Amino acid sequence: MPVKVDAQRLLRRLDELGQIGDTGDGGVCRLALTDEDKLGRDLLVTWMHDLGLRVDVDAVGNMCGTWPAGATEAPVLCGSHLDTVRTGGRYDGNLGVLAGLEAIETVISSGAELARPLAVASFTGEEGARFAPDMLGSLVYVGGMPVEQALSTVDRDGVSVGEELARIGYAGPMPCPARPPHAYVELHIEQGPVLEAEGAAIGVVTGVQGISWTELAITGQANHAGTTPMHLRHDAGYAAAAIAVAVRELCPRVGTVGRLDLHPDLVNVVAARAVMTVDLRDTDEAALTAAEKALGERWAEIGLAEGCMITARRLARFEPVGFDEAMVDLVEGVAHEHGHTTMRLPSGAGHDAQMLARVCPTGMVFVPSAGGISHNPAEHTSPEDIANGANVLLDLLVRLAQ
Ligand code: GLV
Ligand code: MN
Ligand code: MN
């Protein structure tokens, strides 16, 4: 496509959206279905309406802007998510949605006529930081989870997705699962250090690694920190620490204990209870399964030895996904035509594209993350890289819709 996106307009929109949930340190806190999420959604809907898109909201709050507004054929879809983790940056997810909007605006103002409609989606609760699993909205969108189950999912305070959707006014009428799009393309920041280290401007994403999330609740016995001999304790804090060490030792490609709550959380009381999360990921399903098994055996041993009861609750489990070969080749070819250096790589982070790949040809474009930092207020991608990624996205959408 000879025309280019208006990168300044895209950057202005990223700035404006980044002010909603601004944490004052360059970061954003816009957890799924909070008041901040509502404000971010409202802003996106305003921009979509200004462009004349048809805005559809489905039963789990996924939002989709379609052009032309009256189109009925399956669109070429792009998008990502507006929700962030509690200590998020401005680009994760937000870039994919706003670059999609920018690409569609560019097509509209160019006067180009396409054989297929274009659409940009913002999926509900991609992060999983409030409601598990991650990619909740896109999972329901593709029929991977019944709507009722998603709506009854609760956060740590027992508040449900359904209640929050109704409260913020985003329980929409469109049914789930949705009709599959013609194809799906997602632009996202890499969120890792590889592209920068390799000097590649565009990452050609080959797939997404498998994800396993488990919450462990460890029950011991509260007791006096000064009087209870070590061998007579049932210390939930000790058991949790031992499990965290085991995650590091036995994890597949990567393993993380990102959450650990101790109760009663006091300096002079042996912890009676610990709640922790384990996040394991690998591109190889067999390695992921083997690590889950080894860790399960290890935490059973740890619980037995410390006299603590351990119960496990699965929060998320997704197998590794390989993207459609033709889409991978197309992303690479278009990036080369734009004169960019490229690198093929799997995604370490979870993405809505991982879900969409179940129902239509799907591809992803990565742009570099400065210092490989993400899920952190310091998350940054240069304006030049943002423009490169958005122009590659634009070209991909047009080619797929021609
Ligand atoms: C989502 O960002 C994830 O990969 O956890
Ligand atoms: Mn993301
Ligand atoms: Mn994220």
mmCIF file of C-alpha atoms and ligand atoms in Angstrom:
data_model
loop_
_atom_site.group_PDB
_atom_site.id
_atom_site.type_symbol
_atom_site.label_atom_id
_atom_site.label_comp_id
_atom_site.label_asym_id
_atom_site.label_seq_id
_atom_site.Cartn_x
_atom_site.Cartn_y
_atom_site.Cartn_z
ATOM 1 C CA MET A 1 0.000 0.000 0.000
ATOM 2 C CA PRO A 2 1.665 3.258 -1.051
ATOM 3 C CA VAL A 3 -0.050 5.346 1.651
ATOM 4 C CA LYS A 4 1.318 5.364 5.185
ATOM 5 C CA VAL A 5 -0.326 5.700 8.562
ATOM 6 C CA ASP A 6 -0.293 9.035 10.378
ATOM 7 C CA ALA A 7 2.185 8.022 13.079
ATOM 8 C CA GLN A 8 1.746 11.275 15.006
ATOM 9 C CA ARG A 9 -2.015 10.693 15.266
ATOM 10 C CA LEU A 10 -1.364 7.163 16.523
ATOM 11 C CA LEU A 11 1.141 8.426 19.113
ATOM 12 C CA ARG A 12 -1.309 11.119 20.264
ATOM 13 C CA ARG A 13 -4.002 8.502 20.771
ATOM 14 C CA LEU A 14 -1.584 6.248 22.673
ATOM 15 C CA ASP A 15 -0.778 9.235 24.914
ATOM 16 C CA GLU A 16 -4.418 10.093 25.481
ATOM 17 C CA LEU A 17 -5.343 6.507 26.298
ATOM 18 C CA GLY A 18 -2.265 6.225 28.533
ATOM 19 C CA GLN A 19 -3.642 9.008 30.717
ATOM 20 C CA ILE A 20 -6.531 6.772 31.748
ATOM 21 C CA GLY A 21 -5.211 4.827 34.715
ATOM 22 C CA ASP A 22 -1.938 6.807 34.656
ATOM 23 C CA THR A 23 0.106 5.676 37.669
ATOM 24 C CA GLY A 24 2.266 8.810 37.631
ATOM 25 C CA ASP A 25 5.489 6.940 36.866
ATOM 26 C CA GLY A 26 4.959 6.477 33.147
ATOM 27 C CA GLY A 27 2.834 3.407 33.740
ATOM 28 C CA VAL A 28 -0.831 2.486 33.532
ATOM 29 C CA CYS A 29 -3.162 0.554 35.825
ATOM 30 C CA ARG A 30 -6.281 -0.366 33.867
ATOM 31 C CA LEU A 31 -7.298 -3.759 35.189
ATOM 32 C CA ALA A 32 -10.108 -5.513 33.315
ATOM 33 C CA LEU A 33 -13.649 -4.214 33.919
ATOM 34 C CA THR A 34 -12.641 -1.511 36.410
ATOM 35 C CA ASP A 35 -13.731 2.130 36.167
ATOM 36 C CA GLU A 36 -10.491 2.861 34.292
ATOM 37 C CA ASP A 37 -11.208 0.080 31.803
ATOM 38 C CA LYS A 38 -14.660 1.599 31.244
ATOM 39 C CA LEU A 39 -13.135 5.022 30.527
ATOM 40 C CA GLY A 40 -10.611 3.497 28.114
ATOM 41 C CA ARG A 41 -13.421 1.634 26.360
ATOM 42 C CA ASP A 42 -15.530 4.798 26.158
ATOM 43 C CA LEU A 43 -12.651 6.648 24.503
ATOM 44 C CA LEU A 44 -12.160 3.863 21.970
ATOM 45 C CA VAL A 45 -15.885 3.802 21.170
ATOM 46 C CA THR A 46 -15.798 7.589 20.611
ATOM 47 C CA TRP A 47 -12.896 7.247 18.195
ATOM 48 C CA MET A 48 -14.610 4.357 16.386
ATOM 49 C CA HIS A 49 -17.843 6.330 16.034
ATOM 50 C CA ASP A 50 -15.940 9.404 14.819
ATOM 51 C CA LEU A 51 -14.551 7.226 12.025
ATOM 52 C CA GLY A 52 -18.008 5.941 11.123
ATOM 53 C CA LEU A 53 -17.296 2.350 12.194
ATOM 54 C CA ARG A 54 -20.085 0.066 13.357
ATOM 55 C CA VAL A 55 -19.364 -0.735 16.991
ATOM 56 C CA ASP A 56 -20.464 -4.161 18.225
ATOM 57 C CA VAL A 57 -20.108 -5.316 21.831
ATOM 58 C CA ASP A 58 -20.617 -8.977 22.700
ATOM 59 C CA ALA A 59 -21.788 -10.835 25.791
ATOM 60 C CA VAL A 60 -18.327 -10.791 27.432
ATOM 61 C CA GLY A 61 -17.601 -7.181 26.507
ATOM 62 C CA ASN A 62 -15.382 -7.769 23.484
ATOM 63 C CA MET A 63 -15.651 -4.658 21.315
ATOM 64 C CA CYS A 64 -15.360 -4.644 17.547
ATOM 65 C CA GLY A 65 -15.372 -1.689 15.144
ATOM 66 C CA THR A 66 -16.176 -2.615 11.538
ATOM 67 C CA TRP A 67 -15.748 -0.675 8.289
ATOM 68 C CA PRO A 68 -17.814 -0.249 6.215
ATOM 69 C CA ALA A 69 -20.479 0.028 8.907
ATOM 70 C CA GLY A 70 -23.053 -1.928 6.897
ATOM 71 C CA ALA A 71 -20.734 -4.826 6.021
ATOM 72 C CA THR A 72 -21.991 -8.362 6.597
ATOM 73 C CA GLU A 73 -19.125 -10.504 5.184
ATOM 74 C CA ALA A 74 -16.427 -11.920 7.487
ATOM 75 C CA PRO A 75 -13.896 -9.112 7.987
ATOM 76 C CA VAL A 76 -10.133 -9.074 8.077
ATOM 77 C CA LEU A 77 -9.745 -8.497 11.792
ATOM 78 C CA CYS A 78 -6.941 -6.927 13.788
ATOM 79 C CA GLY A 79 -6.781 -5.804 17.403
ATOM 80 C CA SER A 80 -5.532 -6.692 20.851
ATOM 81 C CA HIS A 81 -6.588 -5.521 24.341
ATOM 82 C CA LEU A 82 -6.993 -2.368 26.424
ATOM 83 C CA ASP A 83 -6.670 -3.907 29.881
ATOM 84 C CA THR A 84 -3.305 -3.789 31.636
ATOM 85 C CA VAL A 85 -1.661 -5.478 34.601
ATOM 86 C CA ARG A 86 -1.638 -3.430 37.832
ATOM 87 C CA THR A 87 1.864 -2.138 37.077
ATOM 88 C CA GLY A 88 1.537 -2.010 33.315
ATOM 89 C CA GLY A 89 2.995 0.150 30.592
ATOM 90 C CA ARG A 90 1.330 2.163 27.827
ATOM 91 C CA TYR A 91 1.929 -0.152 24.890
ATOM 92 C CA ASP A 92 1.031 -3.733 25.836
ATOM 93 C CA GLY A 93 -2.231 -4.418 23.985
ATOM 94 C CA ASN A 94 -3.073 -0.743 23.565
ATOM 95 C CA LEU A 95 -0.725 -0.494 20.570
ATOM 96 C CA GLY A 96 -2.446 -3.320 18.697
ATOM 97 C CA VAL A 97 -5.892 -1.778 19.136
ATOM 98 C CA LEU A 98 -4.917 1.791 18.297
ATOM 99 C CA ALA A 99 -2.649 0.814 15.387
ATOM 100 C CA GLY A 100 -5.582 -1.159 13.994
ATOM 101 C CA LEU A 101 -7.810 1.905 14.323
ATOM 102 C CA GLU A 102 -5.109 4.005 12.665
ATOM 103 C CA ALA A 103 -4.749 1.529 9.792
ATOM 104 C CA ILE A 104 -8.500 1.584 9.159
ATOM 105 C CA GLU A 105 -8.581 5.385 9.305
ATOM 106 C CA THR A 106 -5.745 5.462 6.758
ATOM 107 C CA VAL A 107 -7.631 3.132 4.418
ATOM 108 C CA ILE A 108 -10.818 5.188 4.729
ATOM 109 C CA SER A 109 -9.080 8.475 3.959
ATOM 110 C CA SER A 110 -7.157 6.930 1.040
ATOM 111 C CA GLY A 111 -10.466 6.160 -0.660
ATOM 112 C CA ALA A 112 -9.276 2.588 -1.354
ATOM 113 C CA GLU A 113 -11.957 0.029 -2.104
ATOM 114 C CA LEU A 114 -11.406 -3.411 -0.635
ATOM 115 C CA ALA A 115 -13.124 -6.692 -1.368
ATOM 116 C CA ARG A 116 -13.564 -7.470 2.329
ATOM 117 C CA PRO A 117 -14.473 -5.361 5.352
ATOM 118 C CA LEU A 118 -11.869 -4.432 7.939
ATOM 119 C CA ALA A 119 -12.433 -4.606 11.679
ATOM 120 C CA VAL A 120 -10.523 -3.831 14.844
ATOM 121 C CA ALA A 121 -11.277 -5.602 18.111
ATOM 122 C CA SER A 122 -10.459 -4.947 21.733
ATOM 123 C CA PHE A 123 -10.810 -8.184 23.661
ATOM 124 C CA THR A 124 -11.876 -8.305 27.315
ATOM 125 C CA GLY A 125 -9.420 -9.291 30.033
ATOM 126 C CA GLU A 126 -6.409 -10.407 28.035
ATOM 127 C CA GLU A 127 -4.050 -10.004 30.958
ATOM 128 C CA GLY A 128 -5.658 -12.399 33.392
ATOM 129 C CA ALA A 129 -4.336 -10.127 36.145
ATOM 130 C CA ARG A 130 -7.828 -9.672 37.594
ATOM 131 C CA PHE A 131 -9.885 -12.532 36.133
ATOM 132 C CA ALA A 132 -8.215 -15.815 35.118
ATOM 133 C CA PRO A 133 -7.565 -17.236 32.645
ATOM 134 C CA ASP A 134 -5.709 -14.718 30.517
ATOM 135 C CA MET A 135 -7.161 -14.129 27.031
ATOM 136 C CA LEU A 136 -10.605 -14.610 28.595
ATOM 137 C CA GLY A 137 -12.521 -12.495 26.063
ATOM 138 C CA SER A 138 -10.872 -13.942 22.975
ATOM 139 C CA LEU A 139 -11.208 -17.470 24.396
ATOM 140 C CA VAL A 140 -14.979 -17.003 24.620
ATOM 141 C CA TYR A 141 -15.016 -15.243 21.225
ATOM 142 C CA VAL A 142 -13.635 -18.385 19.545
ATOM 143 C CA GLY A 143 -15.879 -20.778 21.481
ATOM 144 C CA GLY A 144 -13.176 -22.069 23.845
ATOM 145 C CA MET A 145 -15.230 -21.318 26.965
ATOM 146 C CA PRO A 146 -19.011 -21.018 27.425
ATOM 147 C CA VAL A 147 -20.223 -17.439 28.022
ATOM 148 C CA GLU A 148 -21.894 -18.446 31.309
ATOM 149 C CA GLN A 149 -18.621 -19.804 32.680
ATOM 150 C CA ALA A 150 -16.779 -16.606 31.758
ATOM 151 C CA LEU A 151 -19.487 -14.411 33.302
ATOM 152 C CA SER A 152 -19.345 -16.341 36.573
ATOM 153 C CA THR A 153 -15.541 -16.049 36.883
ATOM 154 C CA VAL A 154 -14.668 -14.068 40.018
ATOM 155 C CA ASP A 155 -11.722 -11.906 41.039
ATOM 156 C CA ARG A 156 -9.903 -12.158 44.385
ATOM 157 C CA ASP A 157 -12.701 -10.206 46.085
ATOM 158 C CA GLY A 158 -15.404 -12.493 44.739
ATOM 159 C CA VAL A 159 -16.723 -9.966 42.183
ATOM 160 C CA SER A 160 -17.789 -11.620 38.919
ATOM 161 C CA VAL A 161 -17.113 -10.738 35.296
ATOM 162 C CA GLY A 162 -20.866 -10.604 34.688
ATOM 163 C CA GLU A 163 -21.483 -8.136 37.540
ATOM 164 C CA GLU A 164 -18.647 -5.894 36.436
ATOM 165 C CA LEU A 165 -19.681 -5.937 32.760
ATOM 166 C CA ALA A 166 -23.193 -4.870 33.760
ATOM 167 C CA ARG A 167 -21.866 -2.213 36.144
ATOM 168 C CA ILE A 168 -19.622 -0.545 33.527
ATOM 169 C CA GLY A 169 -22.229 -0.923 30.762
ATOM 170 C CA TYR A 170 -20.329 -3.308 28.487
ATOM 171 C CA ALA A 171 -22.498 -6.442 28.601
ATOM 172 C CA GLY A 172 -23.356 -6.290 24.903
ATOM 173 C CA PRO A 173 -25.952 -8.042 22.737
ATOM 174 C CA MET A 174 -23.651 -9.754 20.218
ATOM 175 C CA PRO A 175 -23.551 -13.539 20.700
ATOM 176 C CA CYS A 176 -20.483 -15.645 21.515
ATOM 177 C CA PRO A 177 -18.841 -17.521 19.967
ATOM 178 C CA ALA A 178 -18.576 -14.988 17.166
ATOM 179 C CA ARG A 179 -18.558 -15.868 13.493
ATOM 180 C CA PRO A 180 -14.884 -16.447 12.596
ATOM 181 C CA PRO A 181 -13.182 -13.566 10.786
ATOM 182 C CA HIS A 182 -11.557 -14.100 7.374
ATOM 183 C CA ALA A 183 -8.125 -13.665 9.009
ATOM 184 C CA TYR A 184 -6.635 -12.068 12.138
ATOM 185 C CA VAL A 185 -3.451 -10.011 12.481
ATOM 186 C CA GLU A 186 -2.177 -8.565 15.767
ATOM 187 C CA LEU A 187 0.550 -5.978 16.189
ATOM 188 C CA HIS A 188 2.143 -6.116 19.641
ATOM 189 C CA ILE A 189 5.293 -5.023 21.390
ATOM 190 C CA GLU A 190 7.716 -7.909 21.822
ATOM 191 C CA GLN A 191 7.856 -7.520 25.634
ATOM 192 C CA GLY A 192 11.273 -9.203 25.608
ATOM 193 C CA PRO A 193 14.882 -8.354 24.678
ATOM 194 C CA VAL A 194 15.463 -10.444 21.555
ATOM 195 C CA LEU A 195 14.629 -8.033 18.705
ATOM 196 C CA GLU A 196 16.649 -5.226 20.232
ATOM 197 C CA ALA A 197 19.611 -7.533 20.877
ATOM 198 C CA GLU A 198 19.486 -8.853 17.307
ATOM 199 C CA GLY A 199 18.974 -5.424 15.758
ATOM 200 C CA ALA A 200 15.744 -6.527 14.023
ATOM 201 C CA ALA A 201 13.047 -3.905 13.397
ATOM 202 C CA ILE A 202 10.163 -6.346 12.964
ATOM 203 C CA GLY A 203 9.540 -9.653 14.709
ATOM 204 C CA VAL A 204 7.770 -12.271 12.607
ATOM 205 C CA VAL A 205 5.926 -14.292 15.220
ATOM 206 C CA THR A 206 5.825 -18.022 14.532
ATOM 207 C CA GLY A 207 3.506 -18.928 17.417
ATOM 208 C CA VAL A 208 2.916 -18.586 21.146
ATOM 209 C CA GLN A 209 4.301 -20.839 23.852
ATOM 210 C CA GLY A 210 2.033 -22.944 26.049
ATOM 211 C CA ILE A 211 0.906 -21.482 29.370
ATOM 212 C CA SER A 212 0.115 -23.239 32.650
ATOM 213 C CA TRP A 213 -1.176 -21.202 35.628
ATOM 214 C CA THR A 214 -1.895 -22.779 39.008
ATOM 215 C CA GLU A 215 -2.916 -21.246 42.320
ATOM 216 C CA LEU A 216 -1.722 -23.137 45.413
ATOM 217 C CA ALA A 217 -3.330 -22.710 48.824
ATOM 218 C CA ILE A 218 -1.085 -24.008 51.617
ATOM 219 C CA THR A 219 -2.531 -24.528 55.060
ATOM 220 C CA GLY A 220 -0.223 -24.851 58.075
ATOM 221 C CA GLN A 221 -0.676 -23.766 61.670
ATOM 222 C CA ALA A 222 -0.205 -20.334 63.197
ATOM 223 C CA ASN A 223 2.049 -20.430 66.227
ATOM 224 C CA HIS A 224 4.414 -18.331 68.308
ATOM 225 C CA ALA A 225 7.603 -17.426 66.431
ATOM 226 C CA GLY A 226 9.691 -17.463 69.607
ATOM 227 C CA THR A 227 8.519 -20.580 71.357
ATOM 228 C CA THR A 228 7.807 -23.131 68.616
ATOM 229 C CA PRO A 229 10.830 -25.379 67.869
ATOM 230 C CA MET A 230 11.620 -25.595 64.171
ATOM 231 C CA HIS A 231 10.882 -29.323 63.889
ATOM 232 C CA LEU A 232 7.416 -28.856 65.421
ATOM 233 C CA ARG A 233 6.211 -26.177 63.012
ATOM 234 C CA HIS A 234 3.686 -26.437 60.206
ATOM 235 C CA ASP A 235 4.933 -23.351 58.451
ATOM 236 C CA ALA A 236 2.980 -22.404 55.326
ATOM 237 C CA GLY A 237 5.524 -19.649 54.591
ATOM 238 C CA TYR A 238 8.390 -22.113 54.574
ATOM 239 C CA ALA A 239 6.471 -24.529 52.322
ATOM 240 C CA ALA A 240 5.693 -21.691 49.882
ATOM 241 C CA ALA A 241 9.336 -20.631 49.798
ATOM 242 C CA ALA A 242 10.459 -24.213 49.142
ATOM 243 C CA ILE A 243 7.953 -24.473 46.290
ATOM 244 C CA ALA A 244 9.216 -21.192 44.807
ATOM 245 C CA VAL A 245 12.738 -22.622 44.798
ATOM 246 C CA ALA A 246 11.442 -25.815 43.163
ATOM 247 C CA VAL A 247 9.764 -23.746 40.422
ATOM 248 C CA ARG A 248 13.148 -22.241 39.605
ATOM 249 C CA GLU A 249 14.806 -25.675 39.588
ATOM 250 C CA LEU A 250 12.197 -27.699 37.725
ATOM 251 C CA CYS A 251 10.558 -25.148 35.421
ATOM 252 C CA PRO A 252 10.458 -25.815 31.690
ATOM 253 C CA ARG A 253 11.573 -22.833 29.569
ATOM 254 C CA VAL A 254 10.369 -20.280 32.144
ATOM 255 C CA GLY A 255 8.682 -20.455 35.542
ATOM 256 C CA THR A 256 7.431 -17.683 37.829
ATOM 257 C CA VAL A 257 5.955 -17.295 41.297
ATOM 258 C CA GLY A 258 4.383 -13.880 40.792
ATOM 259 C CA ARG A 259 2.024 -13.807 43.727
ATOM 260 C CA LEU A 260 2.545 -14.887 47.315
ATOM 261 C CA ASP A 261 0.238 -13.905 50.176
ATOM 262 C CA LEU A 262 0.953 -14.982 53.737
ATOM 263 C CA HIS A 263 -1.559 -15.031 56.570
ATOM 264 C CA PRO A 264 -1.738 -13.668 59.152
ATOM 265 C CA ASP A 265 1.264 -11.787 57.696
ATOM 266 C CA LEU A 266 2.851 -10.799 61.020
ATOM 267 C CA VAL A 267 6.479 -10.665 62.129
ATOM 268 C CA ASN A 268 6.123 -12.955 65.141
ATOM 269 C CA VAL A 269 3.595 -15.526 63.930
ATOM 270 C CA VAL A 270 4.403 -18.694 61.971
ATOM 271 C CA ALA A 271 2.334 -18.387 58.752
ATOM 272 C CA ALA A 272 -0.869 -20.382 58.964
ATOM 273 C CA ARG A 273 -1.682 -20.025 55.316
ATOM 274 C CA ALA A 274 -0.001 -19.125 52.040
ATOM 275 C CA VAL A 275 -1.595 -18.528 48.662
ATOM 276 C CA MET A 276 0.757 -18.448 45.689
ATOM 277 C CA THR A 277 0.658 -18.657 41.913
ATOM 278 C CA VAL A 278 2.867 -20.678 39.585
ATOM 279 C CA ASP A 279 3.222 -19.645 35.912
ATOM 280 C CA LEU A 280 5.011 -22.177 33.671
ATOM 281 C CA ARG A 281 5.567 -21.741 29.936
ATOM 282 C CA ASP A 282 7.228 -23.629 27.105
ATOM 283 C CA THR A 283 6.955 -23.867 23.336
ATOM 284 C CA ASP A 284 7.075 -27.655 23.734
ATOM 285 C CA GLU A 285 3.910 -29.255 25.109
ATOM 286 C CA ALA A 286 5.714 -32.399 26.338
ATOM 287 C CA ALA A 287 8.227 -30.312 28.299
ATOM 288 C CA LEU A 288 5.428 -28.257 29.834
ATOM 289 C CA THR A 289 3.481 -31.352 30.865
ATOM 290 C CA ALA A 290 6.608 -33.001 32.315
ATOM 291 C CA ALA A 291 7.391 -29.884 34.377
ATOM 292 C CA GLU A 292 3.831 -29.732 35.696
ATOM 293 C CA LYS A 293 4.119 -33.355 36.802
ATOM 294 C CA ALA A 294 7.539 -32.962 38.424
ATOM 295 C CA LEU A 295 6.441 -29.858 40.299
ATOM 296 C CA GLY A 296 3.207 -31.472 41.440
ATOM 297 C CA GLU A 297 5.211 -34.339 42.950
ATOM 298 C CA ARG A 298 7.647 -31.927 44.585
ATOM 299 C CA TRP A 299 5.009 -29.779 46.242
ATOM 300 C CA ALA A 300 3.271 -32.886 47.567
ATOM 301 C CA GLU A 301 6.580 -33.943 49.185
ATOM 302 C CA ILE A 302 7.115 -30.457 50.615
ATOM 303 C CA GLY A 303 3.605 -30.385 52.084
ATOM 304 C CA LEU A 304 4.023 -33.809 53.647
ATOM 305 C CA ALA A 305 7.402 -32.993 55.168
ATOM 306 C CA GLU A 306 6.160 -29.726 56.707
ATOM 307 C CA GLY A 307 2.785 -31.068 57.786
ATOM 308 C CA CYS A 308 0.926 -28.590 55.585
ATOM 309 C CA MET A 309 -2.072 -29.280 53.398
ATOM 310 C CA ILE A 310 -1.722 -28.074 49.807
ATOM 311 C CA THR A 311 -4.604 -27.671 47.377
ATOM 312 C CA ALA A 312 -4.092 -26.692 43.747
ATOM 313 C CA ARG A 313 -6.515 -24.825 41.520
ATOM 314 C CA ARG A 314 -5.865 -24.501 37.806
ATOM 315 C CA LEU A 315 -6.216 -20.914 36.583
ATOM 316 C CA ALA A 316 -5.170 -21.298 32.953
ATOM 317 C CA ARG A 317 -3.838 -23.977 30.615
ATOM 318 C CA PHE A 318 -3.194 -23.363 26.958
ATOM 319 C CA GLU A 319 -1.149 -25.556 24.643
ATOM 320 C CA PRO A 320 1.567 -24.005 22.452
ATOM 321 C CA VAL A 321 0.218 -22.602 19.191
ATOM 322 C CA GLY A 322 1.956 -22.445 15.811
ATOM 323 C CA PHE A 323 0.642 -19.767 13.447
ATOM 324 C CA ASP A 324 -0.509 -20.502 9.893
ATOM 325 C CA GLU A 325 2.620 -20.855 7.687
ATOM 326 C CA ALA A 326 1.195 -18.692 4.913
ATOM 327 C CA MET A 327 0.480 -15.898 7.400
ATOM 328 C CA VAL A 328 4.003 -16.125 8.834
ATOM 329 C CA ASP A 329 5.436 -15.896 5.305
ATOM 330 C CA LEU A 330 3.138 -12.967 4.490
ATOM 331 C CA VAL A 331 4.189 -11.002 7.587
ATOM 332 C CA GLU A 332 7.837 -11.612 6.742
ATOM 333 C CA GLY A 333 7.404 -10.742 3.060
ATOM 334 C CA VAL A 334 5.591 -7.478 3.782
ATOM 335 C CA ALA A 335 8.166 -6.460 6.407
ATOM 336 C CA HIS A 336 10.959 -7.092 3.871
ATOM 337 C CA GLU A 337 9.149 -5.067 1.204
ATOM 338 C CA HIS A 338 9.077 -2.213 3.723
ATOM 339 C CA GLY A 339 12.865 -2.545 3.951
ATOM 340 C CA HIS A 340 12.960 -3.853 7.512
ATOM 341 C CA THR A 341 15.326 -6.328 9.052
ATOM 342 C CA THR A 342 13.253 -9.181 10.483
ATOM 343 C CA MET A 343 13.578 -12.108 12.800
ATOM 344 C CA ARG A 344 11.287 -15.098 13.265
ATOM 345 C CA LEU A 345 10.544 -15.857 16.896
ATOM 346 C CA PRO A 346 7.924 -17.478 19.109
ATOM 347 C CA SER A 347 6.056 -15.252 21.553
ATOM 348 C CA GLY A 348 6.853 -15.674 25.223
ATOM 349 C CA ALA A 349 3.768 -13.701 26.268
ATOM 350 C CA GLY A 350 0.194 -14.811 25.818
ATOM 351 C CA HIS A 351 -1.857 -13.003 23.156
ATOM 352 C CA ASP A 352 -5.393 -12.897 21.825
ATOM 353 C CA ALA A 353 -3.914 -14.126 18.514
ATOM 354 C CA GLN A 354 -3.258 -17.424 20.282
ATOM 355 C CA MET A 355 -7.024 -17.863 20.634
ATOM 356 C CA LEU A 356 -7.980 -16.510 17.196
ATOM 357 C CA ALA A 357 -5.570 -19.029 15.626
ATOM 358 C CA ARG A 358 -8.151 -21.701 16.520
ATOM 359 C CA VAL A 359 -10.698 -20.331 14.062
ATOM 360 C CA CYS A 360 -8.920 -18.439 11.258
ATOM 361 C CA PRO A 361 -5.512 -17.877 9.623
ATOM 362 C CA THR A 362 -3.655 -15.749 12.179
ATOM 363 C CA GLY A 363 -0.402 -13.833 12.245
ATOM 364 C CA MET A 364 1.437 -11.469 14.578
ATOM 365 C CA VAL A 365 3.873 -8.605 14.099
ATOM 366 C CA PHE A 366 6.259 -7.666 16.914
ATOM 367 C CA VAL A 367 8.094 -4.389 17.365
ATOM 368 C CA PRO A 368 11.045 -4.063 19.781
ATOM 369 C CA SER A 369 10.675 -3.276 23.473
ATOM 370 C CA ALA A 370 13.400 -0.960 24.798
ATOM 371 C CA GLY A 371 15.595 -2.940 27.190
ATOM 372 C CA GLY A 372 13.202 -5.876 26.842
ATOM 373 C CA ILE A 373 11.087 -4.394 29.662
ATOM 374 C CA SER A 374 7.319 -4.996 29.880
ATOM 375 C CA HIS A 375 4.605 -5.371 32.538
ATOM 376 C CA ASN A 376 6.488 -2.437 34.034
ATOM 377 C CA PRO A 377 5.848 1.341 33.908
ATOM 378 C CA ALA A 378 9.179 1.701 32.076
ATOM 379 C CA GLU A 379 7.819 -0.249 29.077
ATOM 380 C CA HIS A 380 8.810 1.690 25.958
ATOM 381 C CA THR A 381 8.853 1.318 22.181
ATOM 382 C CA SER A 382 10.302 4.099 20.023
ATOM 383 C CA PRO A 383 8.047 6.214 17.793
ATOM 384 C CA GLU A 384 9.966 4.933 14.775
ATOM 385 C CA ASP A 385 9.340 1.287 15.709
ATOM 386 C CA ILE A 386 5.671 2.057 16.348
ATOM 387 C CA ALA A 387 5.341 3.651 12.915
ATOM 388 C CA ASN A 388 7.126 0.696 11.279
ATOM 389 C CA GLY A 389 4.832 -1.802 12.951
ATOM 390 C CA ALA A 390 1.673 0.149 12.152
ATOM 391 C CA ASN A 391 2.623 0.467 8.474
ATOM 392 C CA VAL A 392 3.347 -3.260 8.213
ATOM 393 C CA LEU A 393 -0.033 -3.921 9.872
ATOM 394 C CA LEU A 394 -1.779 -1.578 7.425
ATOM 395 C CA ASP A 395 -0.257 -3.348 4.443
ATOM 396 C CA LEU A 396 -1.148 -6.791 5.816
ATOM 397 C CA LEU A 397 -4.783 -5.788 6.368
ATOM 398 C CA VAL A 398 -5.103 -4.362 2.868
ATOM 399 C CA ARG A 399 -3.546 -7.412 1.218
ATOM 400 C CA LEU A 400 -5.731 -9.805 3.146
ATOM 401 C CA ALA A 401 -8.819 -7.767 2.276
ATOM 402 C CA GLN A 402 -8.075 -7.405 -1.446
HETATM 403 C C1 GLV B 1 -0.112 -11.757 29.302
HETATM 404 O O1 GLV B 1 0.441 -10.655 29.164
HETATM 405 C C2 GLV B 1 0.727 -12.871 29.688
HETATM 406 O O2 GLV B 1 1.476 -13.377 28.846
HETATM 407 O O3 GLV B 1 0.729 -13.209 30.883
HETATM 408 MN MN MN B 2 -0.637 -7.960 25.617
HETATM 409 MN MN MN B 3 0.415 -8.182 29.113
#
